[in-house]
Amino acid sequence: MKRDVLTVIEVLSGAAQGLSLGQIQARTGVPKTTVKRICDRATEAGIDPARFQELLTEQVKEIFLRKRRSAMHYAEPDWEAVYIKHERPRHNITLRVAWEEYCAGVGDAQRAMSYATFCRAYEQYKGDLPAKLDEVRMSFEWQPGEVAMMDYSGDRLYYVDSNGKKCKAEIFVGVLAHCGLIFCMATPDQTRLSWLSGCQKMLEYFGAVPQYIFFDNSTSLVVKADKYEPKYCDDLLGFAEYYGFVPYACRPGAPRDKAMVENAVGIVQRRITNRLVTAQFLSLEDVNYELAQLLEDLNDRPMVEKMVSRRQLHTEELPVMKPLPSIPYEPSMVEKLLKVRKDYQVRLNNRRFSVPYLYAGKTVKVRLWGQKNLVVVYDIQTGKQIAQHHYEEVGKKQNILLEHMPVNHVAVMRSKEALLEELKTLSPHLAVLGSKLTGNQPLRVARRILSGMLASLRRLGRDKANEVAIKVLNRPNPKLEDFRQEVDMITGVVRSDVKINPHVRMQIEVGRKNVRGADYYAQRLEDERRKQKVCSGVSEETIKENSNE
């Protein structure tokens, strides 16, 4: 039976209590022969069983657990020196070299271990050492939708281009930490553009955006590596802000911070890229096509421990993640903060684009996609899209949408057809009359006439408006003045000419003078006095008598 310190202590404890060999065996499960050897060894060493508790662990090992190689006169190496030489980070030596140095130092009076025994003994020595800080690993439980990780694989694939040149394809790998869904694609290099392109495709493959994206301190993305405050390049910051995630560079020299993607890289190498090493590709697109086929099989394969596929777990995680932007990211995108002018327009590259008039005087965020010829304006407080325009480097410089204008501005800008359509909703005869009045008129004059008709009809109902239109249409040469006169007759409005200057006269409505003149305020003052007297207990008859006097 293999003995250890606890076994020896239990046996000696039973012997100190005066138990027989059988009783010690029943209590400890140690065979009687082993119990007898331990007790005999204690007697030979002159140890009183009653004082065994005073022995240190090292003394117990030295007395009762003597190594077999010591009894057979094998030389014991200086394990501490071997450990330092073999485990040091730089200029370390192999165990084979350490064994050869050990053999050279063994004298004639002792025997040297074999290389296999030397290695086993070294592993036993390492197992007895206390755990170092860098040997202790921390496990993480990633929350749904919290973290995605990305990295490049060390293994590459190759393709032959149209010129017969052999080109390398770098393998970008990404993973969702919670569900383990893996993504991979081939890029021509590991430049900043390739990193961002791979990250964009990864998010599109995931169908949503996590809260964080972990990556290493690649110089393409990280301007200054730091354990506590790394500095990222502007392109990455703009990309992260657009998609709404937080970039997170892992600690320098600590790849286990993103252990999930390190594991995913190994899976991609074993199950995908290693199977394509001997394949012949004619372009980068061919490489990505084959990668995509094998990637689908990988994510649909049930995992042994969880008995479900990564794809199934991803469907459960997807609802808690952020949605993708409606417009895909474009590397050449231009983003600016601009102040909206009083005419509710922003100016970009000598072009003007309207926003809702309520934003006049406020600052908004403007994004220009040059390749898509698209301008989108956002509210900087809520991030909500408030306007979208087609962008052209040549052509009209002013782009105004009617839905961005206040009501009175829309009335000024409405087309002749829109005004006639509004008249038609009131009465078909009004639309016919409007067409006759504006038949040969220029656009601005026609708009003015039709707006005057609509302004006059606000005081009429639908039926009376139809009667007015029929009366005016029956005249041989209807004019706008005839229409306004008919409206005034029905509504009881009397107009009079007022001389503005020697050459200009203007019609105004009679009776629209100051209705709150001296008489009005005198009557109002009398009413207030009457209320006060009534409240003080004076009768209504007394008030009338006083007012008559």
Tab-separated table of N, CA and C in Angstrom, residues 299-355:
chain	number	residue	atom	x	y	z
A	299	ASN	N	-20.559	25.479	-36.360
A	299	ASN	CA	-21.505	26.116	-35.437
A	299	ASN	C	-22.792	25.328	-35.272
A	300	ASP	N	-23.115	24.479	-36.240
A	300	ASP	CA	-24.314	23.647	-36.130
A	300	ASP	C	-24.044	22.325	-35.422
A	301	ARG	N	-22.769	22.008	-35.178
A	301	ARG	CA	-22.414	20.747	-34.519
A	301	ARG	C	-22.726	20.837	-33.019
A	302	PRO	N	-23.421	19.839	-32.443
A	302	PRO	CA	-23.684	19.872	-30.992
A	302	PRO	C	-22.381	19.765	-30.205
A	303	MET	N	-22.267	20.570	-29.155
A	303	MET	CA	-21.093	20.506	-28.293
A	303	MET	C	-21.260	19.365	-27.285
A	304	VAL	N	-20.164	18.696	-26.962
A	304	VAL	CA	-20.233	17.485	-26.149
A	304	VAL	C	-20.757	17.787	-24.753
A	305	GLU	N	-20.241	18.854	-24.115
A	305	GLU	CA	-20.605	19.126	-22.731
A	305	GLU	C	-22.042	19.654	-22.611
A	306	LYS	N	-22.450	20.523	-23.544
A	306	LYS	CA	-23.756	21.174	-23.422
A	306	LYS	C	-24.853	20.472	-24.211
A	307	MET	N	-24.477	19.573	-25.117
A	307	MET	CA	-25.427	18.785	-25.899
A	307	MET	C	-26.306	19.641	-26.812
A	308	VAL	N	-25.942	20.873	-27.011
A	308	VAL	CA	-26.628	21.735	-27.974
A	308	VAL	C	-25.559	22.418	-28.816
A	309	SER	N	-25.953	22.956	-29.961
A	309	SER	CA	-24.991	23.610	-30.849
A	309	SER	C	-24.790	25.065	-30.452
A	310	ARG	N	-23.714	25.619	-30.940
A	310	ARG	CA	-23.452	27.044	-30.713
A	310	ARG	C	-24.544	27.901	-31.341
A	311	ARG	N	-25.069	27.463	-32.462
A	311	ARG	CA	-26.126	28.213	-33.138
A	311	ARG	C	-27.386	28.291	-32.279
A	312	GLN	N	-27.734	27.194	-31.614
A	312	GLN	CA	-28.931	27.197	-30.771
A	312	GLN	C	-28.763	28.125	-29.570
A	313	LEU	N	-27.581	28.117	-28.970
A	313	LEU	CA	-27.327	29.021	-27.852
A	313	LEU	C	-27.331	30.475	-28.310
A	314	HIS	N	-26.895	30.705	-29.553
A	314	HIS	CA	-26.852	32.072	-30.072
A	314	HIS	C	-28.256	32.634	-30.247
A	315	THR	N	-29.199	31.825	-30.653
A	315	THR	CA	-30.576	32.299	-30.823
A	315	THR	C	-31.171	32.751	-29.491
A	316	GLU	N	-30.731	32.154	-28.388
A	316	GLU	CA	-31.212	32.585	-27.080
A	316	GLU	C	-30.530	33.876	-26.626
A	317	GLU	N	-29.281	34.092	-27.071
A	317	GLU	CA	-28.538	35.279	-26.663
A	317	GLU	C	-28.886	36.502	-27.506
A	318	LEU	N	-29.315	36.292	-28.727
A	318	LEU	CA	-29.524	37.382	-29.683
A	318	LEU	C	-30.484	38.460	-29.193
A	319	PRO	N	-31.606	38.143	-28.532
A	319	PRO	CA	-32.546	39.216	-28.136
A	319	PRO	C	-31.988	40.228	-27.153
A	320	VAL	N	-30.955	39.890	-26.379
A	320	VAL	CA	-30.432	40.831	-25.377
A	320	VAL	C	-29.282	41.670	-25.924
A	321	MET	N	-28.922	41.497	-27.190
A	321	MET	CA	-27.832	42.266	-27.785
A	321	MET	C	-28.385	43.488	-28.508
A	322	LYS	N	-27.506	44.443	-28.783
A	322	LYS	CA	-27.913	45.658	-29.483
A	322	LYS	C	-28.124	45.358	-30.968
A	323	PRO	N	-29.126	45.972	-31.595
A	323	PRO	CA	-29.336	45.735	-33.033
A	323	PRO	C	-28.258	46.411	-33.872
A	324	LEU	N	-28.045	45.891	-35.060
A	324	LEU	CA	-27.094	46.492	-35.993
A	324	LEU	C	-27.649	47.798	-36.553
A	325	PRO	N	-26.788	48.754	-36.898
A	325	PRO	CA	-27.279	49.974	-37.561
A	325	PRO	C	-27.941	49.639	-38.893
A	326	SER	N	-28.880	50.476	-39.296
A	326	SER	CA	-29.596	50.223	-40.549
A	326	SER	C	-28.692	50.381	-41.763
A	327	ILE	N	-27.649	51.186	-41.639
A	327	ILE	CA	-26.713	51.409	-42.745
A	327	ILE	C	-25.365	50.795	-42.378
A	328	PRO	N	-24.807	49.896	-43.180
A	328	PRO	CA	-23.506	49.301	-42.845
A	328	PRO	C	-22.409	50.358	-42.781
A	329	TYR	N	-21.404	50.076	-41.973
A	329	TYR	CA	-20.284	50.998	-41.796
A	329	TYR	C	-19.454	51.083	-43.072
A	330	GLU	N	-18.961	52.265	-43.333
A	330	GLU	CA	-18.114	52.499	-44.498
A	330	GLU	C	-16.809	53.131	-44.015
A	331	PRO	N	-15.653	52.536	-44.350
A	331	PRO	CA	-14.381	53.076	-43.835
A	331	PRO	C	-14.136	54.534	-44.196
A	332	SER	N	-14.655	54.978	-45.328
A	332	SER	CA	-14.438	56.357	-45.753
A	332	SER	C	-15.500	57.308	-45.209
A	333	MET	N	-16.280	56.874	-44.241
A	333	MET	CA	-17.341	57.704	-43.680
A	333	MET	C	-16.764	58.953	-43.015
A	334	VAL	N	-17.433	60.085	-43.222
A	334	VAL	CA	-17.048	61.358	-42.609
A	334	VAL	C	-18.093	61.713	-41.560
A	335	GLU	N	-17.644	62.051	-40.369
A	335	GLU	CA	-18.561	62.393	-39.282
A	335	GLU	C	-18.194	63.761	-38.720
A	336	LYS	N	-19.204	64.630	-38.573
A	336	LYS	CA	-18.970	65.977	-38.067
A	336	LYS	C	-20.114	66.387	-37.145
A	337	LEU	N	-19.785	67.295	-36.230
A	337	LEU	CA	-20.794	67.960	-35.405
A	337	LEU	C	-21.019	69.356	-35.972
A	338	LEU	N	-22.229	69.653	-36.432
A	338	LEU	CA	-22.538	70.915	-37.085
A	338	LEU	C	-23.716	71.592	-36.384
A	339	LYS	N	-23.709	72.898	-36.418
A	339	LYS	CA	-24.802	73.670	-35.844
A	339	LYS	C	-25.842	73.971	-36.910
A	340	VAL	N	-27.097	73.757	-36.573
A	340	VAL	CA	-28.197	73.995	-37.512
A	340	VAL	C	-28.444	75.494	-37.608
A	341	ARG	N	-28.502	75.994	-38.836
A	341	ARG	CA	-28.726	77.425	-39.050
A	341	ARG	C	-30.194	77.763	-38.817
A	342	LYS	N	-30.499	79.092	-38.849
A	342	LYS	CA	-31.873	79.539	-38.595
A	342	LYS	C	-32.837	79.078	-39.676
A	343	ASP	N	-32.301	78.770	-40.850
A	343	ASP	CA	-33.167	78.249	-41.909
A	343	ASP	C	-33.268	76.722	-41.842
A	344	TYR	N	-33.012	76.160	-40.623
A	344	TYR	CA	-33.054	74.723	-40.308
A	344	TYR	C	-32.315	73.881	-41.360
A	345	GLN	N	-31.104	74.312	-41.690
A	345	GLN	CA	-30.249	73.578	-42.606
A	345	GLN	C	-28.836	73.491	-42.031
A	346	VAL	N	-28.125	72.408	-42.393
A	346	VAL	CA	-26.710	72.272	-42.054
A	346	VAL	C	-25.910	72.329	-43.346
A	347	ARG	N	-24.704	72.851	-43.242
A	347	ARG	CA	-23.871	73.013	-44.430
A	347	ARG	C	-22.723	72.021	-44.368
A	348	LEU	N	-22.558	71.238	-45.433
A	348	LEU	CA	-21.513	70.225	-45.518
A	348	LEU	C	-20.956	70.207	-46.935
A	349	ASN	N	-19.657	70.481	-47.048
A	349	ASN	CA	-18.991	70.482	-48.364
A	349	ASN	C	-19.710	71.380	-49.367
A	350	ASN	N	-20.054	72.594	-48.920
A	350	ASN	CA	-20.727	73.588	-49.761
A	350	ASN	C	-22.086	73.095	-50.255
A	351	ARG	N	-22.681	72.161	-49.521
A	351	ARG	CA	-24.044	71.703	-49.791
A	351	ARG	C	-24.869	71.925	-48.525
A	352	ARG	N	-26.167	72.184	-48.678
A	352	ARG	CA	-27.033	72.435	-47.538
A	352	ARG	C	-28.126	71.374	-47.486
A	353	PHE	N	-28.360	70.870	-46.263
A	353	PHE	CA	-29.319	69.793	-46.064
A	353	PHE	C	-30.232	70.169	-44.899
A	354	SER	N	-31.535	69.968	-45.084
A	354	SER	CA	-32.509	70.383	-44.076
A	354	SER	C	-32.639	69.338	-42.978
A	355	VAL	N	-33.037	69.826	-41.809
A	355	VAL	CA	-33.398	68.988	-40.669
A	355	VAL	C	-34.725	69.518	-40.136
